[in-house]
Coordinates of C-alpha atoms in Angstrom, one line a residue:
X715 CA -91.3 -3.2 247.9
X716 CA -88.1 -1.5 248.7
X717 CA -86.5 -4.8 249.9
X718 CA -87.5 -6.6 246.6
X719 CA -85.7 -3.9 244.4
X720 CA -82.7 -4.1 246.8
X721 CA -82.5 -7.9 246.3
X722 CA -83.0 -7.6 242.5
X723 CA -80.2 -5.1 242.3
X724 CA -77.8 -7.3 244.4
X725 CA -78.6 -10.3 242.2
X726 CA -77.8 -8.4 239.2
X727 CA -74.2 -7.7 240.3
X728 CA -73.4 -11.3 240.0
X729 CA -75.2 -12.1 236.7
X730 CA -74.4 -11.5 233.0
X731 CA -78.1 -11.5 232.1
X732 CA -81.0 -9.3 233.7
X733 CA -84.7 -10.1 233.2
X734 CA -87.4 -7.8 234.3
X735 CA -91.1 -9.0 233.7
X736 CA -94.0 -6.7 235.2
X737 CA -97.7 -7.2 234.7
X738 CA -100.2 -4.7 236.0
X739 CA -101.1 -1.1 235.9
X740 CA -98.9 1.7 234.5
X741 CA -99.1 5.2 233.2
X742 CA -97.3 7.9 231.6
X743 CA -96.8 11.5 232.8
X744 CA -95.2 14.1 230.9
X745 CA -93.6 11.4 228.7
X746 CA -92.2 9.3 231.5
X747 CA -93.3 5.9 232.4
X748 CA -94.5 4.9 236.0
X749 CA -95.4 1.4 237.2
X750 CA -98.2 1.5 239.7
X751 CA -98.1 -1.0 242.6
X752 CA -101.5 -2.6 243.8
X753 CA -101.4 -0.4 246.9
X754 CA -101.1 3.0 245.3
X755 CA -104.0 5.4 245.5
X756 CA -102.5 8.5 243.6
X757 CA -104.8 11.0 245.5
X758 CA -102.5 13.9 245.5
X759 CA -99.8 15.1 242.9
X760 CA -97.0 14.4 245.2
X761 CA -98.1 10.8 245.5
X762 CA -97.1 10.2 242.0
X763 CA -93.3 10.4 243.1
X764 CA -93.8 8.3 246.2
X765 CA -96.4 5.6 245.4
X766 CA -95.1 4.5 241.9
X767 CA -91.9 3.3 240.4
X768 CA -90.3 4.9 237.5
X769 CA -89.5 2.6 234.6
X770 CA -86.5 4.3 233.3
X771 CA -84.9 4.2 236.8
X772 CA -85.1 0.3 236.7
X773 CA -83.7 0.3 233.2
X774 CA -80.6 2.5 234.1
X775 CA -80.0 0.3 237.1
X776 CA -80.0 -3.0 235.1
X777 CA -77.9 -1.4 232.2
X778 CA -75.2 -0.2 234.8
X779 CA -74.8 -3.7 236.4
X780 CA -75.5 -6.2 233.6
X781 CA -74.3 -6.7 229.9
X782 CA -77.8 -8.1 228.5
X783 CA -81.1 -6.9 229.8
X784 CA -84.6 -7.9 228.9
X785 CA -87.6 -5.7 230.0
X786 CA -91.1 -7.0 229.4
X787 CA -93.9 -5.0 230.4
X788 CA -97.7 -5.7 230.2
X789 CA -98.9 -2.7 231.8
X790 CA -100.5 -0.6 229.2
X791 CA -103.9 -1.4 230.5
X792 CA -107.0 0.9 231.1
X793 CA -105.9 2.2 234.5
X794 CA -108.7 3.2 236.9
X795 CA -106.4 5.5 239.0
X796 CA -106.0 7.9 236.1
X797 CA -109.1 9.9 237.2
X798 CA -108.1 10.2 240.7
X799 CA -104.5 11.4 239.6
X800 CA -106.1 13.7 237.1
X801 CA -108.3 15.3 239.7
X802 CA -105.3 15.7 241.9
X803 CA -103.3 17.4 239.4
X804 CA -106.1 20.0 238.6
X805 CA -104.8 22.7 236.1
X806 CA -101.1 21.9 236.7
X807 CA -98.7 21.8 233.7
X808 CA -98.8 17.9 233.7
X809 CA -99.9 15.9 230.8
X810 CA -101.1 12.2 231.3
X811 CA -101.0 10.0 228.4
X812 CA -102.6 6.9 227.2
X813 CA -100.7 3.7 227.9
X814 CA -97.0 4.0 228.1
X815 CA -94.6 6.4 226.4
X816 CA -92.1 5.0 223.8
X817 CA -88.7 4.3 226.0
X818 CA -85.5 3.6 223.9
X819 CA -83.2 1.0 225.0
X820 CA -79.4 1.1 225.4
X821 CA -76.7 -1.1 224.0
X822 CA -77.4 -4.8 225.1
X823 CA -81.1 -4.1 226.1
X824 CA -84.3 -5.0 224.8
X825 CA -87.8 -3.3 225.9
X826 CA -90.9 -5.3 225.0
X827 CA -94.6 -3.6 225.6
X828 CA -97.8 -5.6 225.4
X829 CA -99.1 -3.0 222.8
X830 CA -97.8 -0.2 220.9
X831 CA -96.8 3.1 222.9
X832 CA -99.5 5.3 223.8
X833 CA -102.2 2.6 223.3
X834 CA -104.3 0.5 225.7
X835 CA -103.8 -3.1 226.0
X836 CA -106.7 -5.5 226.7
X837 CA -107.3 -7.2 230.0
X838 CA -108.6 -10.6 228.4
X839 CA -111.6 -12.8 229.5
X840 CA -109.5 -15.2 231.5
X841 CA -106.9 -14.8 234.2
X842 CA -104.2 -13.6 232.1
X843 CA -104.1 -11.0 229.3
X844 CA -103.7 -12.1 225.7
X845 CA -100.1 -10.8 225.8
X846 CA -99.3 -13.0 228.9
X847 CA -101.2 -15.9 227.4
X848 CA -99.0 -15.8 224.4
X849 CA -95.9 -15.6 226.5
X850 CA -96.5 -18.7 228.4
X851 CA -97.2 -20.5 225.0
X852 CA -94.0 -19.6 223.4
X853 CA -91.4 -18.5 225.9
X854 CA -90.2 -22.0 226.3
X855 CA -89.7 -22.7 222.7
X856 CA -86.5 -24.8 222.4
X857 CA -83.7 -23.3 220.4
X858 CA -85.7 -20.0 219.7
X859 CA -83.9 -16.7 220.6
X860 CA -85.9 -13.7 222.1
X861 CA -86.5 -12.0 218.7
X862 CA -88.2 -15.2 217.1
X863 CA -90.4 -15.6 220.3
X864 CA -91.6 -12.0 220.3
X865 CA -92.6 -12.3 216.5
X866 CA -94.7 -15.5 217.4
X867 CA -96.1 -13.7 220.5
X868 CA -97.0 -10.6 218.3
X869 CA -98.8 -12.9 215.7
X870 CA -100.8 -14.8 218.3
X871 CA -102.0 -11.6 220.1
X872 CA -103.0 -10.0 216.7
X873 CA -104.8 -13.0 215.8
X874 CA -106.8 -13.1 219.2
X875 CA -107.7 -9.4 219.4
X876 CA -108.3 -9.0 215.6
X877 CA -105.6 -6.6 215.3
X878 CA -106.7 -4.3 218.0
X879 CA -103.7 -5.0 220.1
X880 CA -100.3 -5.2 218.4
X881 CA -97.2 -5.9 220.7
X882 CA -94.2 -3.6 220.4
X883 CA -90.5 -3.9 221.2
X884 CA -87.2 -1.8 220.8
X885 CA -83.9 -3.8 220.8
X886 CA -80.3 -3.1 221.0
X887 CA -79.2 -6.6 221.7
X888 CA -75.5 -7.2 220.8
X889 CA -75.9 -11.0 220.9
X890 CA -78.7 -13.6 220.6
X891 CA -80.7 -14.5 223.9
X892 CA -82.4 -17.8 224.5
X893 CA -84.8 -18.9 227.3
X894 CA -84.4 -22.5 226.3
X895 CA -81.0 -22.8 224.4
X896 CA -80.7 -25.2 221.5
X897 CA -79.4 -28.7 221.8
X898 CA -75.5 -28.8 222.2
X899 CA -73.6 -29.9 219.1
X900 CA -72.0 -33.3 219.5
X901 CA -68.4 -33.0 218.2
X902 CA -67.9 -35.0 215.2
X903 CA -65.0 -37.1 216.6
X904 CA -67.1 -38.3 219.5
X905 CA -67.7 -42.1 219.6
X906 CA -71.0 -43.1 218.4
X907 CA -72.4 -45.9 220.6
X908 CA -73.3 -48.9 218.8
X909 CA -76.9 -49.9 218.2
X910 CA -76.6 -52.9 220.3
X911 CA -75.3 -51.0 223.3
X912 CA -78.1 -48.5 222.9
X913 CA -80.7 -51.2 222.8
X914 CA -79.5 -53.1 225.7
X915 CA -79.5 -50.0 227.9
X916 CA -82.9 -48.8 226.6
X917 CA -84.5 -51.9 227.2
X918 CA -84.7 -51.4 231.1
X919 CA -87.3 -48.5 231.5
X920 CA -87.3 -48.9 235.2
X921 CA -83.7 -48.2 235.6
X922 CA -83.9 -45.2 233.3
X923 CA -86.9 -43.8 235.3
X924 CA -85.2 -44.5 238.6
X925 CA -82.0 -42.6 237.4
X926 CA -83.7 -39.8 235.9
X927 CA -86.1 -39.4 238.9
X928 CA -82.7 -39.2 240.9
X929 CA -80.9 -36.5 238.8
X930 CA -83.9 -34.4 237.1
X931 CA -84.1 -31.8 239.8
X932 CA -80.2 -31.8 240.5
X933 CA -78.2 -28.7 240.2
X934 CA -75.1 -30.9 239.5
X935 CA -74.0 -31.2 235.7
X936 CA -72.1 -34.3 236.3
X937 CA -75.0 -36.0 237.7
X938 CA -77.1 -35.0 234.5
X939 CA -74.3 -36.3 232.4
X940 CA -74.1 -39.7 234.0
X941 CA -77.7 -40.0 233.1
X942 CA -76.9 -39.2 229.5
X943 CA -73.8 -41.4 229.4
X944 CA -76.0 -44.4 230.6
X945 CA -79.1 -43.5 228.3
X946 CA -77.7 -41.4 225.3
X947 CA -81.0 -42.1 223.6
X948 CA -83.2 -42.5 226.3
X949 CA -86.8 -41.0 227.1
X950 CA -85.4 -38.0 229.0
X951 CA -82.2 -37.4 227.1
X952 CA -83.4 -34.2 225.7
X953 CA -84.5 -32.7 228.8
X954 CA -81.2 -34.0 230.5
X955 CA -79.3 -31.8 227.8
X956 CA -81.5 -28.9 228.2
X957 CA -81.0 -28.9 232.0
X958 CA -77.1 -28.9 231.5
X959 CA -77.4 -26.0 229.1
X960 CA -79.5 -24.0 231.4
X961 CA -77.2 -24.7 234.3
X962 CA -74.2 -23.4 232.2
X963 CA -76.1 -20.3 231.2
X964 CA -77.5 -19.6 234.7
X965 CA -80.3 -17.4 233.9
X966 CA -81.2 -14.9 236.6
X967 CA -84.3 -15.5 238.7
X968 CA -87.2 -13.3 237.8
X969 CA -87.6 -10.6 240.5
X970 CA -90.2 -7.9 240.6
X971 CA -88.2 -4.8 241.2
X972 CA -88.9 -2.2 243.8
X973 CA -87.7 1.4 244.1
X974 CA -84.4 1.5 246.1
X975 CA -84.2 3.6 249.2
X976 CA -81.2 6.0 249.0
X977 CA -78.4 5.1 251.6
X978 CA -77.9 8.6 252.7
X979 CA -80.3 11.7 252.2
X980 CA -78.0 14.8 251.3
X981 CA -78.3 17.8 253.5
X982 CA -80.5 20.4 252.0
X983 CA -78.5 23.6 250.5
X984 CA -79.3 27.0 251.8
X985 CA -81.0 27.7 248.4
X986 CA -83.4 24.9 249.1
X987 CA -83.9 25.9 252.7
X988 CA -84.8 29.6 251.6
X989 CA -87.2 28.2 248.9
X990 CA -88.9 26.1 251.7
X991 CA -89.0 29.2 254.0
X992 CA -90.5 31.6 251.2
X993 CA -93.3 29.1 250.2
X994 CA -94.2 28.4 254.0
X995 CA -94.3 32.2 254.5
X996 CA -96.6 32.4 251.4
X997 CA -99.0 29.7 252.8
X998 CA -99.1 31.6 256.2
X999 CA -97.2 29.1 258.2
X1000 CA -94.0 30.7 258.8
X1001 CA -93.4 34.2 260.2
X1002 CA -89.6 34.1 260.5
X1003 CA -86.8 35.4 258.1
X1004 CA -86.0 34.0 254.8
X1005 CA -82.3 33.6 255.4
X1006 CA -81.6 30.0 254.4
X1007 CA -81.1 29.0 258.3
X1008 CA -83.3 26.1 259.3
X1009 CA -84.3 26.5 262.8
X1010 CA -87.2 25.9 265.3
X1011 CA -89.5 28.6 263.5
X1012 CA -89.1 26.6 260.4
X1013 CA -89.6 23.0 261.8
X1014 CA -92.7 24.1 263.6
X1015 CA -94.1 25.7 260.4
X1016 CA -93.2 22.8 258.2
X1017 CA -94.7 20.2 260.8
X1018 CA -97.9 22.5 261.0
X1019 CA -98.4 22.6 257.3
X1020 CA -97.6 18.7 257.1
X1021 CA -100.3 18.1 259.6
X1022 CA -102.9 20.2 258.1
X1023 CA -102.3 18.5 254.7
X1024 CA -101.9 15.0 255.8
X1025 CA -98.2 14.7 254.7
X1026 CA -96.5 14.0 257.9
X1027 CA -94.9 10.7 256.9
X1028 CA -93.5 12.3 253.8
X1029 CA -92.3 15.8 254.5
X1030 CA -89.7 15.6 257.6
X1031 CA -87.5 18.6 256.6
X1032 CA -86.7 21.3 254.1
X1033 CA -86.0 19.9 250.5
X1034 CA -87.5 19.8 246.9
X1035 CA -90.2 17.4 248.0
X1036 CA -91.4 20.1 250.6
X1037 CA -91.2 23.0 248.0
X1038 CA -93.1 21.0 245.5
X1039 CA -95.9 20.2 248.0
X1040 CA -95.9 23.8 249.2
X1041 CA -96.2 25.0 245.5
X1042 CA -99.2 23.1 245.0
X1043 CA -101.2 25.2 247.4
X1044 CA -102.5 28.3 245.8
X1045 CA -104.2 29.9 248.8
X1046 CA -103.4 30.4 252.6
X1047 CA -103.3 27.1 254.6
X1048 CA -102.3 27.9 258.1
X1049 CA -104.8 30.1 260.0
X1050 CA -103.8 33.6 260.9
X1051 CA -102.8 34.0 264.5
X1052 CA -103.0 37.5 266.0
X1053 CA -101.5 38.9 269.4
X1054 CA -104.0 40.1 272.2
X1055 CA -105.4 43.4 271.4
X1056 CA -105.2 42.8 267.8
X1057 CA -107.5 40.9 265.1
X1058 CA -107.4 39.4 261.8
X1059 CA -108.7 41.7 259.1
X1060 CA -107.9 40.8 255.3
X1061 CA -105.1 38.6 256.0
X1062 CA -103.4 40.9 258.4
X1063 CA -103.4 41.7 262.3
X1064 CA -104.8 45.1 263.0
X1065 CA -105.5 46.9 266.3
X1066 CA -108.9 46.3 267.9
X1067 CA -111.1 49.4 267.9
X1068 CA -113.0 50.5 271.0
X1069 CA -116.7 49.4 271.3
X1070 CA -119.4 52.0 270.9
X1071 CA -120.6 51.8 274.6
X1072 CA -117.2 52.2 276.1
X1073 CA -117.0 55.7 278.1
X1074 CA -115.2 58.3 276.0
X1075 CA -111.9 59.5 277.4
X1076 CA -111.9 63.2 277.8
X1077 CA -109.0 64.8 275.6
X1078 CA -106.6 66.8 277.7
X1079 CA -106.1 70.6 276.6
X1080 CA -102.8 71.1 275.0
X1081 CA -100.3 72.0 277.5
X1082 CA -99.1 75.6 277.1
X1083 CA -95.3 76.2 277.1
X1084 CA -93.6 78.3 279.8
X1085 CA -92.2 80.7 277.3
X1086 CA -95.7 81.3 275.7
X1087 CA -97.2 82.2 279.1
X1088 CA -94.5 84.6 279.9
X1089 CA -95.2 86.6 276.6
X1090 CA -98.9 86.6 277.1
X1091 CA -98.6 87.9 280.8
X1092 CA -96.2 90.6 279.5
X1093 CA -98.6 91.8 276.8
X1094 CA -101.4 91.9 279.4
X1095 CA -99.3 94.2 281.8
X1096 CA -98.5 96.5 278.9
X1097 CA -102.4 96.8 277.9
X1098 CA -103.0 97.8 281.6
X1099 CA -100.5 100.6 281.6
X1100 CA -101.5 102.0 278.3
X1101 CA -105.2 102.1 279.1
X1102 CA -106.5 105.7 279.8
X1103 CA -107.6 106.6 283.4
X1104 CA -111.4 106.9 284.0
X1105 CA -112.4 110.4 284.8
X1106 CA -113.6 110.6 288.3
X1107 CA -117.0 112.6 289.1
X1108 CA -119.0 113.7 292.3
X1109 CA -122.5 113.7 293.4
X1110 CA -124.3 116.7 294.8
X1111 CA -127.8 117.2 296.0
X1112 CA -129.8 119.5 294.0
X1113 CA -133.4 121.1 294.5
X1114 CA -136.4 119.0 294.6
X1115 CA -134.7 116.1 296.1
X1116 CA -132.5 115.3 293.2
X1117 CA -129.0 114.1 293.0
X1118 CA -127.0 115.6 290.3
X1119 CA -123.5 115.5 288.7
X1120 CA -121.4 118.1 290.3
X1121 CA -119.4 118.8 287.2
X1122 CA -122.3 119.4 284.6
X1123 CA -125.4 119.3 286.9
X1124 CA -126.8 116.4 285.2
X1125 CA -129.7 114.8 287.1
X1126 CA -128.5 111.2 288.3
X1127 CA -131.6 110.1 290.2
X1128 CA -134.5 111.8 292.5
X1129 CA -135.2 110.9 296.0
X1130 CA -139.0 110.5 296.9

């Protein structure tokens, strides 16, 4: 697909007229028209930019390279991929419209749709759509310019669809364009062959047929002119004149364009790298600093995200595509990885608590400082010095086998 667009653009560089015809599925998102190739799936929002071709890009390329451009698009049909794209978009601020959006043409450009903007065209019962059948019917009308041909196509489609489908065009052409030019005008002073000569040359149909068979597919104008000189009123004289006119105009070959690959991808700016780091951190894939420097941590984080979301073929480095893909995700993507001795708790790594059956560690008594111990010892000594001395007493033996206090005679105990 990329090679076809490149070939088409290269052909435009050497042409005066560019013709682009597309028949297939198309859609409009936020007012922009996208042409959908047959292998597109559109299962994600990012796929819209990578699996489709923007029509305005094709128009700008043609207008930059050629003076006259014709874009005919039969792509306003009911697209079965709209549902999958709508599911992929979710609640994002993207508006998917019916058919194709109105697209203005620049100077020297004509844009034709198979139906009006914001409407869906019919596929038709046969192999071709009503619009394509009408094109095949009128496009080779001799001497009719493109505007007249589109009027005939519009009337034919409206008649077949009972006015349900109305082809539309927007033209800024600065000159008439013909698919089959009118017959060249013969100068008034050119010699008119005599009837006798014409009759004599036309009486030999085998010679005319052999000569026409030899030159009909030739790309040489002199060889075709040789046939007209021998048979100016021959059976194939009209076709010969048309072949000469077509070779003089050299209309470009209709080529299906494809989106060109950029020659060089510009290096991402620090601002884009910071946005990529910020979004990677938000979805839980990046633990480094948001500093605009792209290193191994960022590469591993983006690779992890791309693998988890199936975008490894698309996201190869920091850039706007990576930022857009990351912004789509509203929740954490990469699982939280905690170090040994910690565990995940509400999106954070916290220290693990000891189990209930683990033996409790006895708490050590607080160490007493040396200065405090000295103060306590000094206070104890002072208390000992201040304490009153106990009065000493003596025991004496009294009568009746009694032991008494010698001072007051109180009986202490008796001896039996």
